[in-house]
PDB file of C-alpha atoms in Angstrom:
ATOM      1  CA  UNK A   1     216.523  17.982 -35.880  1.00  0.00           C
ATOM      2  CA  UNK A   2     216.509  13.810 -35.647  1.00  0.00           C
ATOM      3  CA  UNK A   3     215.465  11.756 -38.342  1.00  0.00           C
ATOM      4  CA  UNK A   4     215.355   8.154 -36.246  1.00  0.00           C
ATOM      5  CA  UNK A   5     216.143   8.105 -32.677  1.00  0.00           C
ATOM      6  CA  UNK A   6     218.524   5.099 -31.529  1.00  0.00           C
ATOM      7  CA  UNK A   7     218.413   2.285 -29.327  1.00  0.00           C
ATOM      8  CA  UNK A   8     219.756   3.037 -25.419  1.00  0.00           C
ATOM      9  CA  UNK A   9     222.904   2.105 -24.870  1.00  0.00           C
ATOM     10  CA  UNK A  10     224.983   0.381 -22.189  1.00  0.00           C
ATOM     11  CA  UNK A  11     227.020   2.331 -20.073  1.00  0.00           C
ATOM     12  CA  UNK A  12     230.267   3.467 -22.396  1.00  0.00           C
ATOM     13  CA  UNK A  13     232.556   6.558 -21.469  1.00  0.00           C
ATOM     14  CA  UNK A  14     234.802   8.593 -23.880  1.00  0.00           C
ATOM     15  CA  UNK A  15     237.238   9.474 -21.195  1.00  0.00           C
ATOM     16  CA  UNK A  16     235.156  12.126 -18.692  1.00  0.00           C
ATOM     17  CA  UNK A  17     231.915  11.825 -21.280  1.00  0.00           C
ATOM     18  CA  UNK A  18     229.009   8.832 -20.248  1.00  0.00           C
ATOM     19  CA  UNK A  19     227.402   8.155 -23.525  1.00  0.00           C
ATOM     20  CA  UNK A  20     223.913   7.778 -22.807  1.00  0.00           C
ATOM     21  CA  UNK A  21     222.400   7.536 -26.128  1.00  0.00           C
ATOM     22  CA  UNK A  22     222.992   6.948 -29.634  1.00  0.00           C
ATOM     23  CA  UNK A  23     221.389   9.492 -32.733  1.00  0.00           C
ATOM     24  CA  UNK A  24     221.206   8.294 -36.258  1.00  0.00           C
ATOM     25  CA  UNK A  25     221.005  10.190 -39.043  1.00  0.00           C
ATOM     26  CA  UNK A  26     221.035   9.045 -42.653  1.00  0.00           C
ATOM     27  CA  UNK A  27     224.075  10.515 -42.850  1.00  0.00           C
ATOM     28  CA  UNK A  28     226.185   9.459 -39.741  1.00  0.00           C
ATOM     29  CA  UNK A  29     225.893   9.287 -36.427  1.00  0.00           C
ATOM     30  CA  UNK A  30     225.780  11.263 -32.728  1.00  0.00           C
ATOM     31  CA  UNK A  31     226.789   9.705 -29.224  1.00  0.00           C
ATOM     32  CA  UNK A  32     224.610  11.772 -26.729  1.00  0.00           C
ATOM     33  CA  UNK A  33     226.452  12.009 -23.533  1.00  0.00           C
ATOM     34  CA  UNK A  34     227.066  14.557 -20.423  1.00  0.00           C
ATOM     35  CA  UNK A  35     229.670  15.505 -19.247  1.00  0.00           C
ATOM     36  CA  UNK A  36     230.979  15.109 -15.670  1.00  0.00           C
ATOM     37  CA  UNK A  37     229.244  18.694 -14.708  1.00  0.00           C
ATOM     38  CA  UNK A  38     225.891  17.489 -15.833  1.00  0.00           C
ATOM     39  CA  UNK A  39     226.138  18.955 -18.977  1.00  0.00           C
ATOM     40  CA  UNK A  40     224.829  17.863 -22.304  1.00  0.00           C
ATOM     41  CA  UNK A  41     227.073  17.004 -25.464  1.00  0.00           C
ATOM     42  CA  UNK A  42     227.408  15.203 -28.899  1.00  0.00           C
ATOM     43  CA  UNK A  43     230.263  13.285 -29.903  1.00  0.00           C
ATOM     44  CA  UNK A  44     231.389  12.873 -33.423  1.00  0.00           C
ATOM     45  CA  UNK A  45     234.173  10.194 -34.242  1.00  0.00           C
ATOM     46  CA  UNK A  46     235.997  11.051 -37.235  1.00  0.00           C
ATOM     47  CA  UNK A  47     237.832   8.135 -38.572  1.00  0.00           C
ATOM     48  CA  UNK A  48     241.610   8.587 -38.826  1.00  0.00           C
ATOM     49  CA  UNK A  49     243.213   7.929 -42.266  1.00  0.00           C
ATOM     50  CA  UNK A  50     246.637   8.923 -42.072  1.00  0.00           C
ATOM     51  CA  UNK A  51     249.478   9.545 -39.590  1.00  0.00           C
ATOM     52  CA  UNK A  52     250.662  11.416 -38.524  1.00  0.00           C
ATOM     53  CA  UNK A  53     248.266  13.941 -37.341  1.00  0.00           C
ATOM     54  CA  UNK A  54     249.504  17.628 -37.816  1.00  0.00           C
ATOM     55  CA  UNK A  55     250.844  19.439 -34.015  1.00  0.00           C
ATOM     56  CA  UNK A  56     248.181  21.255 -32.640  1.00  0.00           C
ATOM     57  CA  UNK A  57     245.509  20.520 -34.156  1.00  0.00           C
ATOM     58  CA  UNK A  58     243.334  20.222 -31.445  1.00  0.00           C
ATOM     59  CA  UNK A  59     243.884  23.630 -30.697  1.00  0.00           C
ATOM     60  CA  UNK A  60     242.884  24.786 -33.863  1.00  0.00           C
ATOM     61  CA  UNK A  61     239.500  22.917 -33.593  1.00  0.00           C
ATOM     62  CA  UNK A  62     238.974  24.221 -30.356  1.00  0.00           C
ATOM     63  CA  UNK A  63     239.190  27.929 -31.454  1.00  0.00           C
ATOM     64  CA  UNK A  64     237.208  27.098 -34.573  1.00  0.00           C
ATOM     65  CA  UNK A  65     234.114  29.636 -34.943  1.00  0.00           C
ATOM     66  CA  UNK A  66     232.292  28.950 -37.502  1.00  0.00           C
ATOM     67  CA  UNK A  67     228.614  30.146 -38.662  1.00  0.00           C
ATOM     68  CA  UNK A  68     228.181  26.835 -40.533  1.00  0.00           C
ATOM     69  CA  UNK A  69     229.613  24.200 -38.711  1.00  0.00           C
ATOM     70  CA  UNK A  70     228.812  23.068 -34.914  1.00  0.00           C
ATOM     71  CA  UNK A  71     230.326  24.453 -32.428  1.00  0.00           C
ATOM     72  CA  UNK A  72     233.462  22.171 -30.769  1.00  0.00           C
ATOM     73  CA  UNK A  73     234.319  22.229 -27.624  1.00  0.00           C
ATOM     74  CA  UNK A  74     237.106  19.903 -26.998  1.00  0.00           C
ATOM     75  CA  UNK A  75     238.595  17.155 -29.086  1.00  0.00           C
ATOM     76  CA  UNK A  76     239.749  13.312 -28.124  1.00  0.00           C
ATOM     77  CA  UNK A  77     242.270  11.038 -29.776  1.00  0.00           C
ATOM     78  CA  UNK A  78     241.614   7.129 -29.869  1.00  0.00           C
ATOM     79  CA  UNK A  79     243.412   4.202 -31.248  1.00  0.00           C
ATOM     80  CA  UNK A  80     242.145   4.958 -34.772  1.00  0.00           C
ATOM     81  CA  UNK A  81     239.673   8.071 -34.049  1.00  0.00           C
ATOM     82  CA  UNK A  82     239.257  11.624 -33.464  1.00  0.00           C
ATOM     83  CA  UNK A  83     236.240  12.372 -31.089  1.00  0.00           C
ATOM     84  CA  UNK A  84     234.926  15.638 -31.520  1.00  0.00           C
ATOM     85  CA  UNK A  85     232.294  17.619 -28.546  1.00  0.00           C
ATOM     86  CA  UNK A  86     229.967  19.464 -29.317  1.00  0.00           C
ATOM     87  CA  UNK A  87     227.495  21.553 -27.777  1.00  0.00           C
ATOM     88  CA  UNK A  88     224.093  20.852 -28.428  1.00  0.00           C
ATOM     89  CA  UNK A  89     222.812  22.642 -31.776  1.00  0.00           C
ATOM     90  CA  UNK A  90     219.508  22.941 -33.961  1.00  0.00           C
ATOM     91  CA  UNK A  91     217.986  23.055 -36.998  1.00  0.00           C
ATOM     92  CA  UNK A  92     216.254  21.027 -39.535  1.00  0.00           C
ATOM     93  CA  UNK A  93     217.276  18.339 -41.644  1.00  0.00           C
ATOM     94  CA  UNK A  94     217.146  20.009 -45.160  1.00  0.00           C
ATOM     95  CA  UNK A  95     214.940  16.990 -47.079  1.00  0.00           C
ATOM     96  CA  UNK A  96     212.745  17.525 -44.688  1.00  0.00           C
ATOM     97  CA  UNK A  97     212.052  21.421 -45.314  1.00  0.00           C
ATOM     98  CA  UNK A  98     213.021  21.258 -49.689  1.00  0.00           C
ATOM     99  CA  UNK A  99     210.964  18.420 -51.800  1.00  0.00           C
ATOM    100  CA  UNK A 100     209.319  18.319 -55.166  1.00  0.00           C
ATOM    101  CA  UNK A 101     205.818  19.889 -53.433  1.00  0.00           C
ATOM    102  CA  UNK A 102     208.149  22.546 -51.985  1.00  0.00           C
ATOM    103  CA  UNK A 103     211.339  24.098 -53.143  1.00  0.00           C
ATOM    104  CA  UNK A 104     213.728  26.667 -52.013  1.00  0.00           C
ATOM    105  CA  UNK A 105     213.348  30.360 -53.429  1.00  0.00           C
ATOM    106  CA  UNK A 106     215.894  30.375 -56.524  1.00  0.00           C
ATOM    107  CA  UNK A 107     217.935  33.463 -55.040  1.00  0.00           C
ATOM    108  CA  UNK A 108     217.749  32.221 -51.686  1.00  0.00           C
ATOM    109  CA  UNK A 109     219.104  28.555 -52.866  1.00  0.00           C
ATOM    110  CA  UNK A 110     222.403  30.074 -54.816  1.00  0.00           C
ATOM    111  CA  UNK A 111     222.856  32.087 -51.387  1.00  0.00           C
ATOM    112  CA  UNK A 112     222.938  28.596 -49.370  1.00  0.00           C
ATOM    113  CA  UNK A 113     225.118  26.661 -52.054  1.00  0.00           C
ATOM    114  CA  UNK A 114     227.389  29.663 -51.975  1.00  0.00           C
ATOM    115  CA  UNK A 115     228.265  29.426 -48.136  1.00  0.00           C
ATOM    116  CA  UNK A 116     228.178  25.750 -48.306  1.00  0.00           C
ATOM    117  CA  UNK A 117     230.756  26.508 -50.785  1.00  0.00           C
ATOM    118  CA  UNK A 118     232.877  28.454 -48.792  1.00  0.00           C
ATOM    119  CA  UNK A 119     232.579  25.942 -45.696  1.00  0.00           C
ATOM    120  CA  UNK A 120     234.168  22.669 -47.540  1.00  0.00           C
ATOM    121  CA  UNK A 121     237.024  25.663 -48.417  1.00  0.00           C
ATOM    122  CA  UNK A 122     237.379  26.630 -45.238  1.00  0.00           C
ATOM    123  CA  UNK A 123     237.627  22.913 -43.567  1.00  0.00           C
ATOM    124  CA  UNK A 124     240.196  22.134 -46.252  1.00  0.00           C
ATOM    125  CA  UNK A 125     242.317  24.769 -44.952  1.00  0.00           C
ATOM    126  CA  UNK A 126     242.518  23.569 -41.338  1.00  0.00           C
ATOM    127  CA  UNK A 127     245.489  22.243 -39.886  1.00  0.00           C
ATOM    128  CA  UNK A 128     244.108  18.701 -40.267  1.00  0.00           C
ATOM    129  CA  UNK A 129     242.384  19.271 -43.164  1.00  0.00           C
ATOM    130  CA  UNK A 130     238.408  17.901 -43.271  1.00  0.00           C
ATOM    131  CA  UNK A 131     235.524  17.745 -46.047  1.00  0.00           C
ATOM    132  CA  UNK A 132     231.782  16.829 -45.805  1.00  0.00           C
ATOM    133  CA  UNK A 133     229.916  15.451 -48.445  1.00  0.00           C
ATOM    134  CA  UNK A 134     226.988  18.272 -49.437  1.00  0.00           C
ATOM    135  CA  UNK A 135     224.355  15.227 -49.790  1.00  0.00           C
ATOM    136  CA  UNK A 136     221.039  17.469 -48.665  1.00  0.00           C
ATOM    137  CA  UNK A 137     221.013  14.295 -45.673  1.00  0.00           C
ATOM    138  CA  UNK A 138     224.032  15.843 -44.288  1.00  0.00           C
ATOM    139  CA  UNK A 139     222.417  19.323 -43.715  1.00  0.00           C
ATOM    140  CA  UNK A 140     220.483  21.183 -41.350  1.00  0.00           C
ATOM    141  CA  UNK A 141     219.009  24.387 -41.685  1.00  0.00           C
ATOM    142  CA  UNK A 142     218.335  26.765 -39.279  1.00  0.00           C
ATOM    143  CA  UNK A 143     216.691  29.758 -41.064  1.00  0.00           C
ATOM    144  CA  UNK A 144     218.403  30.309 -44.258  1.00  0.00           C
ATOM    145  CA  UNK A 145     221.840  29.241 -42.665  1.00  0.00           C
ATOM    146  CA  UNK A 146     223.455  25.948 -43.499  1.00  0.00           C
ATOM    147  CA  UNK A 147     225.417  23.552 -40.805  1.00  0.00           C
ATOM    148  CA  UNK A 148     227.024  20.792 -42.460  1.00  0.00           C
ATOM    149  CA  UNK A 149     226.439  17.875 -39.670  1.00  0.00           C
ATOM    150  CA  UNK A 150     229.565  15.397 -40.221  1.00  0.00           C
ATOM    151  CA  UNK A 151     233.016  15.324 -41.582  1.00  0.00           C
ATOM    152  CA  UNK A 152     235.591  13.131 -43.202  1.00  0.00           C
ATOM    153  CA  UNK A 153     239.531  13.671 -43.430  1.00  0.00           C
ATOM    154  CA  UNK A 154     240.632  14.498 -46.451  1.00  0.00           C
ATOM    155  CA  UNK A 155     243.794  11.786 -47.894  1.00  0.00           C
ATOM    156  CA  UNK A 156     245.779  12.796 -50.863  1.00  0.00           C
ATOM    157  CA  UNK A 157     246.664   9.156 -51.464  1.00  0.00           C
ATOM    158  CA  UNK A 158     243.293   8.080 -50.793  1.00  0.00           C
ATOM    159  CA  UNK A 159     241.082  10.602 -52.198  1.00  0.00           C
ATOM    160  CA  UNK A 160     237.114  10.016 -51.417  1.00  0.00           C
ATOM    161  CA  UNK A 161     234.315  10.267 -54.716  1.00  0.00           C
ATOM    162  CA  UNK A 162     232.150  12.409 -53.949  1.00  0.00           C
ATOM    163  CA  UNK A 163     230.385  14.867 -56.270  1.00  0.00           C
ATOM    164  CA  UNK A 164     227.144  15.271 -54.354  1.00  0.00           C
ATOM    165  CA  UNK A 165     227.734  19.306 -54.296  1.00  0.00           C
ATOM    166  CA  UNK A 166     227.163  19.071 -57.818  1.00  0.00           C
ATOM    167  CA  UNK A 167     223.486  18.599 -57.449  1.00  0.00           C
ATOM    168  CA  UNK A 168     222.718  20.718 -54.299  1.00  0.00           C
ATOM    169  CA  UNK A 169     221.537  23.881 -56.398  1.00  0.00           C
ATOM    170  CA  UNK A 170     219.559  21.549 -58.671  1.00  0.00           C
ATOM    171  CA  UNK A 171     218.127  19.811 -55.514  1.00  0.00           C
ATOM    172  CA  UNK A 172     217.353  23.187 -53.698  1.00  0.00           C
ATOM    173  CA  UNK A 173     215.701  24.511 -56.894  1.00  0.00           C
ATOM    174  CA  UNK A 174     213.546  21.630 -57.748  1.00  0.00           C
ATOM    175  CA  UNK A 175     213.297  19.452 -54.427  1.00  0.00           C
ATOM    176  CA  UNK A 176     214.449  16.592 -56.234  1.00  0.00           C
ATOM    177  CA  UNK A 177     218.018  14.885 -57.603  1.00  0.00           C
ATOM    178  CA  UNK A 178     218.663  15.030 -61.273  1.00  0.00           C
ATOM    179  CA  UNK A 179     217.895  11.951 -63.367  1.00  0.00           C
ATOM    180  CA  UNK A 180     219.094  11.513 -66.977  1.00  0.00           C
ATOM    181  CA  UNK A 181     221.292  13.520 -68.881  1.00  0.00           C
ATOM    182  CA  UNK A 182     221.338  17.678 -69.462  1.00  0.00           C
ATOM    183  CA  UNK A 183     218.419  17.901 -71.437  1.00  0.00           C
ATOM    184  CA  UNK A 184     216.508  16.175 -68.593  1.00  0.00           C
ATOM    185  CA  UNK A 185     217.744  18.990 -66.072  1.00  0.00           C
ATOM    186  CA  UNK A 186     217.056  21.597 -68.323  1.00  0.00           C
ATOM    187  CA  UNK A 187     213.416  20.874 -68.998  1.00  0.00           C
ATOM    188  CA  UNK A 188     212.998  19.990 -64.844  1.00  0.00           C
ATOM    189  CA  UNK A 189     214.446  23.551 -64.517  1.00  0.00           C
ATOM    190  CA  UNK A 190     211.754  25.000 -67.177  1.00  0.00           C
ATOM    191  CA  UNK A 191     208.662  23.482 -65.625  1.00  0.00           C
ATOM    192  CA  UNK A 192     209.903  24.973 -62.679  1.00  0.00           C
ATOM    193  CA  UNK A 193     209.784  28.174 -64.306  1.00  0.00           C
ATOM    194  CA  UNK A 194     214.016  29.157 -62.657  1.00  0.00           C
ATOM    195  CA  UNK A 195     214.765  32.085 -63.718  1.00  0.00           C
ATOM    196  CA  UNK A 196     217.652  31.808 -66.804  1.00  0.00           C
ATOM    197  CA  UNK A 197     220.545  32.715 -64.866  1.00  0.00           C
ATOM    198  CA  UNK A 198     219.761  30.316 -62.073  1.00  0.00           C
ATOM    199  CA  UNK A 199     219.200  27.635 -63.979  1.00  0.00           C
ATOM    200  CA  UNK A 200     222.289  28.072 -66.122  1.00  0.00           C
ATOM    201  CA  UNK A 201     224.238  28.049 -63.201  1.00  0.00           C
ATOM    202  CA  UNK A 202     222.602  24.651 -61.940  1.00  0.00           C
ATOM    203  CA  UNK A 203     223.585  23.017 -65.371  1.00  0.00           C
ATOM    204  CA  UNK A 204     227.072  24.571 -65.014  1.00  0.00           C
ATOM    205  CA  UNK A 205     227.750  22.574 -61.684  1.00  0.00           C
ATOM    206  CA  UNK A 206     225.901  19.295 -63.218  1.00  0.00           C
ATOM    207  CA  UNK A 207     228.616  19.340 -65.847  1.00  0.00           C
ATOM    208  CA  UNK A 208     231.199  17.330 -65.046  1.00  0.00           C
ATOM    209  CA  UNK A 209     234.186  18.769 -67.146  1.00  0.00           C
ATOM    210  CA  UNK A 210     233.873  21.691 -64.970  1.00  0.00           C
ATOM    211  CA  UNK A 211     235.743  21.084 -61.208  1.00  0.00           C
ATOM    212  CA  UNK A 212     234.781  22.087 -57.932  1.00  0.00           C
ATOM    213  CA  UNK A 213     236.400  25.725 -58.020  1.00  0.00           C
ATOM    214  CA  UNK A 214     235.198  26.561 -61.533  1.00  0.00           C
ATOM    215  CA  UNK A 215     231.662  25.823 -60.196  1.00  0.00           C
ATOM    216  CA  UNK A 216     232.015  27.848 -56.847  1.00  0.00           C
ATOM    217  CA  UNK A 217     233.903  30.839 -58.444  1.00  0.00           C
ATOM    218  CA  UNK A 218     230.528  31.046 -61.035  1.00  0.00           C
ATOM    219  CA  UNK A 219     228.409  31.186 -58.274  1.00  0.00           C
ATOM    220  CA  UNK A 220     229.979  34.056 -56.221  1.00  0.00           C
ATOM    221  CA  UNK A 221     230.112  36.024 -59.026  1.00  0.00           C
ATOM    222  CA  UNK A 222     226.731  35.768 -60.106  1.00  0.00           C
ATOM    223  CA  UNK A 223     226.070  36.783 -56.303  1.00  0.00           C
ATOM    224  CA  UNK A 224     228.419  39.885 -56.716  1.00  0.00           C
ATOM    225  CA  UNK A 225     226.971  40.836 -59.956  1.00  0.00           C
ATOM    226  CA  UNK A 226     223.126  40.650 -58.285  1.00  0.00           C
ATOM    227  CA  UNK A 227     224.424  42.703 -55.234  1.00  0.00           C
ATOM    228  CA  UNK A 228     226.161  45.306 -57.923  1.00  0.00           C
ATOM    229  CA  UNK A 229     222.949  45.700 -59.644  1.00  0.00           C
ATOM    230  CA  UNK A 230     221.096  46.045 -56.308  1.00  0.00           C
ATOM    231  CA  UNK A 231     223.441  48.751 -54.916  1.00  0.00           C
ATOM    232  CA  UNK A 232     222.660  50.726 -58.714  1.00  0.00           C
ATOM    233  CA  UNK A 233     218.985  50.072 -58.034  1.00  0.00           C
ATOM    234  CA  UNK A 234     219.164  51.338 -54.684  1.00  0.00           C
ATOM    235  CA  UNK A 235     221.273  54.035 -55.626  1.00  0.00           C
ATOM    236  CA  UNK A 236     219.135  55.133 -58.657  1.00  0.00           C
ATOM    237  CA  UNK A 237     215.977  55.182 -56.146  1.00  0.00           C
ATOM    238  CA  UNK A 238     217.759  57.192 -53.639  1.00  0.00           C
ATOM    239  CA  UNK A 239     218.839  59.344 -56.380  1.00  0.00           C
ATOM    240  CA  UNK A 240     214.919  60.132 -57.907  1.00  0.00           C
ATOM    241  CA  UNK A 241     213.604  60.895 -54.414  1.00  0.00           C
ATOM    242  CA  UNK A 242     216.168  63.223 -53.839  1.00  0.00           C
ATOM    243  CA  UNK A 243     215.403  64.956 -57.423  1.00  0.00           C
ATOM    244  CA  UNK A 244     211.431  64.817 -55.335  1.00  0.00           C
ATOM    245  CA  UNK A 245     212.774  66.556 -52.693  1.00  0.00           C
ATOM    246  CA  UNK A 246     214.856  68.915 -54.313  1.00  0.00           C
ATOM    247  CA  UNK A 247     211.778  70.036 -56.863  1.00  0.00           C
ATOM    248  CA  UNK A 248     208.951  70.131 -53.688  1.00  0.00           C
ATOM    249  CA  UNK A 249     211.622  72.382 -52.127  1.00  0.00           C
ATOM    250  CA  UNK A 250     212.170  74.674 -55.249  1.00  0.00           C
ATOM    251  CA  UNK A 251     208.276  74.770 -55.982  1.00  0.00           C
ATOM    252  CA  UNK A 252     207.842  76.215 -52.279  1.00  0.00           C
ATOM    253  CA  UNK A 253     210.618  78.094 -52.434  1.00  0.00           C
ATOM    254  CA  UNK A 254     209.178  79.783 -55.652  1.00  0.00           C
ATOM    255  CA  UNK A 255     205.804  80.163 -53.833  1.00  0.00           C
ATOM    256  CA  UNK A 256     207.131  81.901 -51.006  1.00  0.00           C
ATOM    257  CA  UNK A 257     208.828  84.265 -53.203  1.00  0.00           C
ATOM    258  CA  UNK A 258     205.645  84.653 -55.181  1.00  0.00           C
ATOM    259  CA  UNK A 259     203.895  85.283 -51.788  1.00  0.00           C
ATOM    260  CA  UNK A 260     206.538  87.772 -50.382  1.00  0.00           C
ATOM    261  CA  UNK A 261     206.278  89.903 -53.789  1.00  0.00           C
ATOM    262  CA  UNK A 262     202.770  90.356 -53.561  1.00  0.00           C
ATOM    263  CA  UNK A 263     202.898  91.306 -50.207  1.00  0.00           C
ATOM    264  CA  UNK A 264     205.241  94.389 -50.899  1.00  0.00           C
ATOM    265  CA  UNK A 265     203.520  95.500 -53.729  1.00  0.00           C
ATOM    266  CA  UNK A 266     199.960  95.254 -51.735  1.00  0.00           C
ATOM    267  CA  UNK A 267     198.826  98.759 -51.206  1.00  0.00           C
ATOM    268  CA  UNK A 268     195.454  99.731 -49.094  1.00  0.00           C
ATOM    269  CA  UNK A 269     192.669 101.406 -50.908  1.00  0.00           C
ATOM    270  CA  UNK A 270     191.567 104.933 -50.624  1.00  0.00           C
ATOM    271  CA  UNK A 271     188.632 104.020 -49.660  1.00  0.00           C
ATOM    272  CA  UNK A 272     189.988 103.458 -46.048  1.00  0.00           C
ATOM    273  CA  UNK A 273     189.584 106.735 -44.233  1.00  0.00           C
ATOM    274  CA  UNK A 274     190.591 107.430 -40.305  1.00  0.00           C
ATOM    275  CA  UNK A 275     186.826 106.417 -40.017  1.00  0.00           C
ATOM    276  CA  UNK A 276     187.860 102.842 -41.268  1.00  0.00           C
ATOM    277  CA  UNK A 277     188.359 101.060 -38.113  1.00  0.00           C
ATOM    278  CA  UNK A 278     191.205  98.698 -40.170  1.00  0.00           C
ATOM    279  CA  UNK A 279     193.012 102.220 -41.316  1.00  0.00           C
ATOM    280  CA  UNK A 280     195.008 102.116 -37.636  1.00  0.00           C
ATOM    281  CA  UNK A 281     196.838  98.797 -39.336  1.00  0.00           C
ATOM    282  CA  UNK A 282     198.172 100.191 -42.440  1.00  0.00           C
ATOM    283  CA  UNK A 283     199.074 103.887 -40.713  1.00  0.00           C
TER     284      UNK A 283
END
């Protein structure tokens, strides 16, 4: 999960936590510590960049559950930060796993953008409301699920640049950041061989008339139209084998009726007398 382990540090507590060590990623940073029980924890500081900060809060980060985020378990308030705790979590940076020698499976890629998606939407509507910047430095992956490692709070006055979910399909597709202009994209996305719809949604997010929603709202729909289609396979397979079942069935059927006629209409010869020893059967 670490890209460059830190230097030991001195002694430093965040109230009952004793830091013991310091994690850098490209990205941001961890404070390794334990807690008074023994236990082991990461600290996140958020930096705060407006007062003041919404009642409760804390509470709501506390019962925050959510598949692609790190778990909290109890949040601090400094002079001029919010200290989040954090279990201990895993997975793998993702520029470590996606590169140019080895890319992410097109459908699986618009699946991981999509909940990515949906996770900068859902830390937006917290109480105190947060963002992350979907840089592929600032996420692990544990499987085929995402967990976006640090966050920012979002400032209406002061709003942050970032576009860096822009690229992430284009990144996940090709293992690499666009350079130049469409065309550039495009022809990446060819020699990749993406399939059409794919790749037209990666140029839809690169282009910059089109906002943040626009791009996410293309995405799940392509998803829901791929899951439609799969349902009508499905349903269209389930439908022929039960057409195979139904005609075995009838063609037995028929048989046994065949069988069952010929049966009734079977008489014994005259040629079987009381001598016949098989004449006893048919008396």
């Amino acid at each position: 999960m670490l890209l460059k382990q830190g230097s030991r540090l001195n002694r430093r507590y965040y109230e009952r936590f004793q830091v013991e060590d310091v994690i850098n990623f490209f990205s941001g940073q961890l404070l390794q510590a334990k807690s008074p029980d023994g236990a082991q924890v990461f600290l996140q500081s958020i930096k705060i960049t407006r007062r003041p900060l919404p009642s409760g809060y804390r509470e709501s980060f506390r019962r925050l559950q959510h598949p692609n985020l790190a778990p909290i378990l109890d949040v601090m308030e400094e002079k001029d930060q919010i200290i989040l705790v954090h279990p201990p979590f895993s997975g793998d940076p993702l520029p470590l796993i996606v590169n140019k020698e080895r890319a992410m499976e097109p459908e699986v890629a618009v699946r991981v953008v999509n909940r990515c998606f949906k996770t900068l939407l859902d830390l937006s509507r917290l109480p105190l409301p947060l963002s992350a910047t979907l840089d592929p430095k600032n996420i692990l992956l544990n499987g085929q699920k995402p967990l976006l490692l640090f966050y920012y709070m979002k400032d209406p006055e002061k709003p942050r640049y970032d576009e860096k979910w822009r690229e992430l399909l284009f990144y996940l597709l090709t293992g690499q950041s666009p350079i130049g202009g469409h065309k550039s994209a495009e022809k990446i996305l060819n020699e990749k061989k993406i399939p059409q719809k794919i790749a037209k949604l990666a140029l839809f997010a690169l282009n910059r008339q089109r906002n943040f929603e626009e791009v996410a709202e293309s995405i799940e729909n392509y998803l829901q139209h791929h899951a439609d289609e799969a349902g009508l396979s499905r349903s269209r397979k389930e439908k022929n084998n039960r057409k195979k079942v139904y005609a075995t069935v009838t063609v037995a059927a028929a048989a046994l009726v065949l069988v069952s006629l010929a049966v009734a209409q079977w008489q014994p010869k005259e040629s079987y007398s009381s001598d016949n020893p098989l004449a006893g059967l048919f008396a």
